[in-house]
Amino acid sequence: MSYFERVNKISNILFCVFGLFFILTIIFFSTSSFSEILRYNFTNDLRGAMITVISFMISLFSLVLGITLKCLVKDSDETIQLIATRIK
């Protein structure tokens, strides 16, 4: 994986970002009145609900991107090893 080490590091960073924003989503969900929006479709604190949704979307996006980059690193490593064995 020496050829795609940067991509692997970015993938690990994205997994950390996922964890951070997922924890923030849980914290924001518990402190906001998001459940009030779900029940009554009315809230006095729309900002808290929007921060909760945005944090959740960022966490999902970083998780999907991290998994995609891990698959890219794995696939490219296999391809490079296959090419190296064919050259020998």
XYZ file of C-alpha atoms in Angstrom:
88
model
C 0.000 0.000 0.000
C 2.964 2.309 -0.313
C 1.611 3.803 -3.537
C -1.695 4.867 -2.025
C -0.591 5.676 1.516
C -1.996 9.217 1.329
C -5.402 7.933 0.306
C -5.282 5.440 3.169
C -4.454 8.240 5.630
C -7.304 10.383 4.279
C -9.629 7.410 4.713
C -8.567 7.009 8.340
C -9.096 10.739 8.924
C -12.586 10.474 7.426
C -13.422 7.629 9.812
C -12.336 9.864 12.700
C -14.489 12.698 11.330
C -17.406 10.260 11.152
C -16.959 9.326 14.794
C -16.675 12.946 15.891
C -19.740 14.137 14.006
C -21.767 11.086 15.025
C -21.046 11.866 18.670
C -21.956 15.505 18.014
C -25.195 14.365 16.377
C -26.121 12.394 19.481
C -25.294 15.359 21.716
C -27.213 17.841 19.559
C -30.170 15.464 19.293
C -30.423 15.105 23.051
C -30.159 18.866 23.669
C -32.371 20.107 20.825
C -36.110 19.861 20.444
C -35.823 17.612 17.411
C -38.317 15.134 18.839
C -40.836 17.999 19.065
C -40.467 18.545 15.324
C -41.056 14.858 14.657
C -44.178 14.710 16.838
C -45.892 18.050 16.261
C -44.102 19.511 13.223
C -43.449 22.650 15.263
C -40.427 23.952 17.112
C -39.161 27.089 18.766
C -35.551 26.058 18.259
C -35.149 25.354 14.559
C -31.406 26.043 14.750
C -30.808 23.043 17.037
C -32.710 20.752 14.713
C -30.804 21.994 11.673
C -27.444 21.500 13.408
C -28.509 17.961 14.297
C -29.453 17.138 10.704
C -26.321 18.763 9.258
C -24.066 16.894 11.703
C -25.764 13.631 10.793
C -25.377 14.291 7.065
C -21.679 15.142 7.451
C -21.120 11.969 9.461
C -22.844 9.816 6.830
C -20.967 11.495 3.990
C -17.596 11.004 5.668
C -18.403 7.352 6.438
C -19.356 6.597 2.840
C -16.322 8.452 1.493
C -13.999 6.686 3.960
C -15.320 3.259 2.957
C -15.012 4.154 -0.723
C -11.406 5.245 -0.301
C -10.561 2.059 1.643
C -11.998 -0.021 -1.212
C -10.016 2.050 -3.709
C -6.772 1.444 -1.817
C -7.462 -2.278 -1.548
C -8.384 -2.630 -5.222
C -5.404 -0.631 -6.428
C -3.028 -2.610 -4.212
C -4.346 -5.864 -5.667
C -3.990 -4.493 -9.195
C -0.416 -3.360 -8.599
C 0.480 -6.757 -7.117
C -1.108 -8.504 -10.114
C 0.891 -6.343 -12.528
C 4.082 -6.998 -10.558
C 3.550 -10.771 -10.728
C 2.904 -10.597 -14.479
C 6.103 -8.632 -15.061
C 8.231 -11.239 -13.238
